[in-house]
Amino acid sequence: MSGVVDDGVSAVALDMPSSRLPGFHRRSVDARWRELAQRGDVSPEELRVLRALGAPSFDVVNQMIENAVGVFALPLGLGLNLTVNGRDHLVPMAVEEPSVVAAVSFAAKVVREAGGFTADADPSMMIGQVQLTRYGAPEVARERVLAGREQLLALANSFHPSLLRRGGGARDVQVRILPAPEGPQGEPLFIVHLLVDTQEAMGANLINTMAEGVAPLIEQLTGGRVFVRILSNLADQRLARASCRIPVDALADFDLPGEAIAEGILQASRFAEADPYRAATHNKGVMNGIDAVAIATGQDWRAIEAGAHAYACRLGRYGPLSRWTLEQGHLVGRIELPLALGMVGGATQVHPGARLGLKLLRVSDVRELAQVFASVGLAQNFAAVRALGSVGIQKGHMALHARCVAVTAGARGLDVERVAQLLVERGSVKVETARELLASFQEGPSP
Ligand code: NDP
């Protein structure tokens, strides 16, 4: 289906189906599947994967990890309304927490009406680390390593000639000398960084092979001894950035003017900048979105988490990954974080759910994938700070959490919605209250 500018406000590319699916959350799951099939988002075979909860066959599972005994499924939802650089994306999100998918969809709709997210991402430059010890004078060792730069790059690339053919490969060698953690009596740390463009791959295996491969040459050049050789998950040469710009008037909600909502958001942003206790929760909200899409597309989410939080400390103190400012009558949000993602390798092609997730996203390459991830993180953060700075997070969250509470108490079928609604109305979203309600259903016609 060709992309239709269905709401008259977004610049949707003509070859991209819209991410705006009004009323999707109210439809039955069959109707949702039908719509995805009609739009051409999923083939009949992929529909079977969705119906089978995206689970790989046991043969595949058994190849993926050790001691496999089963498959652990998570709910898969679609984040809607996202437009990034004028292109629409349905966002597959695998997550157990209620309200994450709704929050992204809501925020993306507000931003879409303001022109959508603008995003960019660096090339896939990853860092391999080689730790050299017993090297003698640090400056002499540094000179020897840097003098051997071309030799080291050629050797690294010899381990992955196909990467070189694809336009990637080892690009640079750097030396970092760090103070010994034991103090002046210890040998300073001598770390060689190998910078590698991993193209469409996340790159961990590629880099590890190269780092192990060049280690003997580093020993030969310096006379030192190498111990640790592995990639760094602080992928700060591979950053993605997203921003959005929302007219303050468009923020008006909850009977509050736009200025009041904007002020709450700015205060939440200041709070996160000043206080690591708040920044940790601020970034947890960002990662609610990013982790969910990472899982749904087969990414190494531990690597993404490690990189994001290490980057959040780059100024010497843990800080927020996103910030909000007021600029000429607009609320402006910006996010920047390392995103070591892959369109190939890892689980991306092995896991049928991950393959489907990548297909649903309709990104052309790994840099566009990172732009979407960064936008999802900023969208999630917008929804959180907007609620936090105004009516509080519980109002929306508890309404969605109430369904989980109803199911925990034993509600099934139509009773789930009925119990959830009553829990919210009574202002007591508790399992005990849900049990009482269910018991009262059995006793009489209506509580
Ligand atoms: P893989 O080794 O699984 O796959 C990458 C391979 O894909 C490349 O070596 C290349 O092989 C092939 N390929 C095909 N097309 C392209 C292309 N366009 N661009 C680049 N490569 C291409 O994955 P990675 O090296 O990306 O490593 C990721 C995995 O490593 C993840 O599963 C992660 O969990 C794991 N890991 C993570 C660690 C960490 O984060 N600390 C540590 C160790 C592992 P060829 O050239 O032969 O076709």
Short mmCIF file of N, CA and C and ligand atoms in Angstrom, two decimals, residues 126 159-166 168 197-209 230-233 238 298-304 306 340-348 350, ligand 1:
data_model
loop_
_atom_site.label_atom_id
_atom_site.label_comp_id
_atom_site.label_asym_id
_atom_site.label_seq_id
_atom_site.Cartn_x
_atom_site.Cartn_y
_atom_site.Cartn_z
N MET A 126 33.08 1.24 15.93
CA MET A 126 33.16 0.59 17.23
C MET A 126 34.61 0.57 17.71
N PHE A 159 41.70 -10.23 8.97
CA PHE A 159 40.79 -11.19 9.61
C PHE A 159 39.36 -11.06 9.10
N HIS A 160 39.05 -9.93 8.45
CA HIS A 160 37.69 -9.74 7.93
C HIS A 160 37.71 -9.05 6.58
N PRO A 161 38.28 -9.72 5.56
CA PRO A 161 38.37 -9.06 4.24
C PRO A 161 37.00 -8.68 3.69
N SER A 162 35.94 -9.47 4.05
CA SER A 162 34.61 -9.16 3.50
C SER A 162 34.09 -7.83 4.04
N LEU A 163 34.47 -7.49 5.26
CA LEU A 163 34.04 -6.21 5.84
C LEU A 163 34.68 -5.06 5.06
N LEU A 164 35.94 -5.25 4.71
CA LEU A 164 36.67 -4.25 3.92
C LEU A 164 35.99 -4.08 2.56
N ARG A 165 35.63 -5.20 1.95
CA ARG A 165 34.96 -5.15 0.63
C ARG A 165 33.63 -4.42 0.71
N ARG A 166 32.96 -4.51 1.90
CA ARG A 166 31.66 -3.82 2.05
C ARG A 166 31.84 -2.34 2.35
N GLY A 168 33.72 -1.21 5.02
CA GLY A 168 34.03 -1.00 6.43
C GLY A 168 35.46 -1.42 6.73
N ASP A 197 34.99 0.23 11.55
CA ASP A 197 33.66 0.49 10.99
C ASP A 197 33.02 -0.86 10.69
N THR A 198 31.98 -1.20 11.47
CA THR A 198 31.39 -2.54 11.36
C THR A 198 30.18 -2.57 10.42
N GLN A 199 29.94 -1.46 9.72
CA GLN A 199 28.86 -1.40 8.72
C GLN A 199 27.50 -1.76 9.31
N GLU A 200 26.85 -2.79 8.77
CA GLU A 200 25.48 -3.09 9.21
C GLU A 200 25.43 -4.00 10.44
N ALA A 201 26.60 -4.38 10.95
CA ALA A 201 26.62 -5.29 12.11
C ALA A 201 26.82 -4.51 13.41
N MET A 202 26.33 -5.07 14.52
CA MET A 202 26.64 -4.50 15.83
C MET A 202 28.15 -4.55 16.04
N GLY A 203 28.75 -5.69 15.70
CA GLY A 203 30.19 -5.73 15.55
C GLY A 203 30.99 -6.41 16.65
N ALA A 204 30.34 -6.91 17.72
CA ALA A 204 31.12 -7.45 18.84
C ALA A 204 32.04 -8.59 18.41
N ASN A 205 31.50 -9.54 17.67
CA ASN A 205 32.33 -10.69 17.27
C ASN A 205 33.43 -10.27 16.30
N LEU A 206 33.06 -9.38 15.39
CA LEU A 206 34.05 -8.87 14.43
C LEU A 206 35.23 -8.23 15.15
N ILE A 207 34.90 -7.34 16.09
CA ILE A 207 35.93 -6.59 16.81
C ILE A 207 36.78 -7.52 17.67
N ASN A 208 36.09 -8.45 18.36
CA ASN A 208 36.83 -9.35 19.25
C ASN A 208 37.85 -10.17 18.45
N THR A 209 37.45 -10.61 17.26
CA THR A 209 38.39 -11.36 16.41
C THR A 209 39.59 -10.48 16.05
N ILE A 230 39.09 -7.09 23.87
CA ILE A 230 37.64 -7.16 23.64
C ILE A 230 37.09 -5.79 23.25
N LEU A 231 35.88 -5.81 22.66
CA LEU A 231 35.27 -4.52 22.29
C LEU A 231 34.90 -3.73 23.55
N SER A 232 34.70 -2.42 23.36
CA SER A 232 34.13 -1.61 24.44
C SER A 232 32.66 -1.39 24.15
N ASN A 233 31.83 -1.56 25.18
CA ASN A 233 30.40 -1.27 25.00
C ASN A 233 30.10 0.22 25.16
N ARG A 238 29.73 6.03 18.03
CA ARG A 238 28.58 5.56 17.28
C ARG A 238 27.30 6.09 17.95
N GLY A 298 15.76 -8.14 18.02
CA GLY A 298 16.89 -9.07 18.19
C GLY A 298 18.22 -8.40 18.50
N GLN A 299 18.18 -7.19 19.08
CA GLN A 299 19.45 -6.52 19.40
C GLN A 299 19.99 -7.02 20.75
N ASP A 300 21.28 -6.78 20.98
CA ASP A 300 21.88 -7.09 22.27
C ASP A 300 21.56 -5.93 23.22
N TRP A 301 20.46 -6.08 23.98
CA TRP A 301 20.01 -4.94 24.78
C TRP A 301 20.89 -4.72 26.00
N ARG A 302 21.64 -5.75 26.44
CA ARG A 302 22.58 -5.51 27.55
C ARG A 302 23.69 -4.58 27.09
N ALA A 303 24.12 -4.77 25.84
CA ALA A 303 25.17 -3.91 25.29
C ALA A 303 24.65 -2.47 25.17
N ILE A 304 23.40 -2.32 24.74
CA ILE A 304 22.82 -0.98 24.58
C ILE A 304 22.69 -0.31 25.95
N ALA A 306 24.43 -0.99 28.71
CA ALA A 306 25.75 -0.68 29.26
C ALA A 306 26.28 0.61 28.63
N ALA A 340 24.78 0.78 19.53
CA ALA A 340 25.49 -0.23 18.74
C ALA A 340 24.46 -1.28 18.33
N LEU A 341 23.88 -1.07 17.15
CA LEU A 341 22.80 -1.94 16.67
C LEU A 341 23.26 -2.73 15.46
N GLY A 342 22.47 -3.73 15.09
CA GLY A 342 22.80 -4.52 13.91
C GLY A 342 21.57 -4.81 13.08
N MET A 343 21.73 -4.75 11.78
CA MET A 343 20.68 -5.25 10.86
C MET A 343 21.02 -6.67 10.47
N VAL A 344 22.28 -7.07 10.70
CA VAL A 344 22.73 -8.44 10.44
C VAL A 344 23.44 -8.93 11.71
N GLY A 345 23.65 -10.24 11.77
CA GLY A 345 24.42 -10.81 12.88
C GLY A 345 23.61 -10.96 14.15
N GLY A 346 24.23 -11.56 15.16
CA GLY A 346 23.55 -11.82 16.42
C GLY A 346 22.27 -12.61 16.19
N ALA A 347 21.18 -12.17 16.86
CA ALA A 347 19.90 -12.88 16.73
C ALA A 347 19.04 -12.29 15.61
N THR A 348 19.52 -11.23 14.96
CA THR A 348 18.64 -10.47 14.06
C THR A 348 18.06 -11.31 12.92
N VAL A 350 18.39 -14.88 12.93
CA VAL A 350 18.14 -16.25 13.39
C VAL A 350 16.73 -16.35 13.99
P1 NDP B 1 27.96 -11.65 14.01
O1 NDP B 1 29.33 -12.12 14.14
O2 NDP B 1 26.85 -12.58 14.34
O3 NDP B 1 27.67 -11.14 12.54
C1 NDP B 1 28.39 -10.18 11.86
C2 NDP B 1 28.73 -10.77 10.53
O4 NDP B 1 27.68 -10.51 9.60
C3 NDP B 1 29.93 -10.13 9.91
O5 NDP B 1 31.09 -10.71 10.43
C4 NDP B 1 29.73 -10.43 8.45
O6 NDP B 1 30.28 -11.71 8.17
C5 NDP B 1 28.22 -10.55 8.29
N1 NDP B 1 27.66 -9.47 7.46
C6 NDP B 1 26.81 -9.66 6.41
N2 NDP B 1 26.47 -8.48 5.86
C7 NDP B 1 27.11 -7.52 6.56
C8 NDP B 1 27.16 -6.10 6.47
N3 NDP B 1 26.47 -5.43 5.54
N4 NDP B 1 27.89 -5.42 7.35
C9 NDP B 1 28.59 -6.06 8.32
N5 NDP B 1 28.60 -7.41 8.46
C10 NDP B 1 27.87 -8.14 7.58
O7 NDP B 1 27.67 -10.36 14.84
P2 NDP B 1 28.53 -9.16 15.38
O8 NDP B 1 29.97 -9.19 15.06
O9 NDP B 1 27.76 -7.95 14.99
O10 NDP B 1 28.39 -9.40 16.94
C11 NDP B 1 27.15 -9.26 17.59
C12 NDP B 1 26.92 -10.41 18.54
O11 NDP B 1 28.00 -10.48 19.47
C13 NDP B 1 25.67 -10.26 19.35
O12 NDP B 1 25.00 -11.49 19.37
C14 NDP B 1 26.18 -9.92 20.76
O13 NDP B 1 25.27 -10.36 21.73
C15 NDP B 1 27.48 -10.69 20.79
N6 NDP B 1 28.51 -10.28 21.72
C16 NDP B 1 28.45 -9.10 22.45
C17 NDP B 1 29.46 -8.77 23.32
C18 NDP B 1 29.39 -7.45 24.03
O14 NDP B 1 28.55 -6.62 23.70
N7 NDP B 1 30.25 -7.18 25.01
C19 NDP B 1 30.63 -9.65 23.53
C20 NDP B 1 30.61 -10.82 22.67
C21 NDP B 1 29.59 -11.11 21.82
P3 NDP B 1 30.86 -12.07 6.72
O15 NDP B 1 31.70 -10.93 6.35
O16 NDP B 1 31.58 -13.32 6.96
O17 NDP B 1 29.64 -12.18 5.84
#
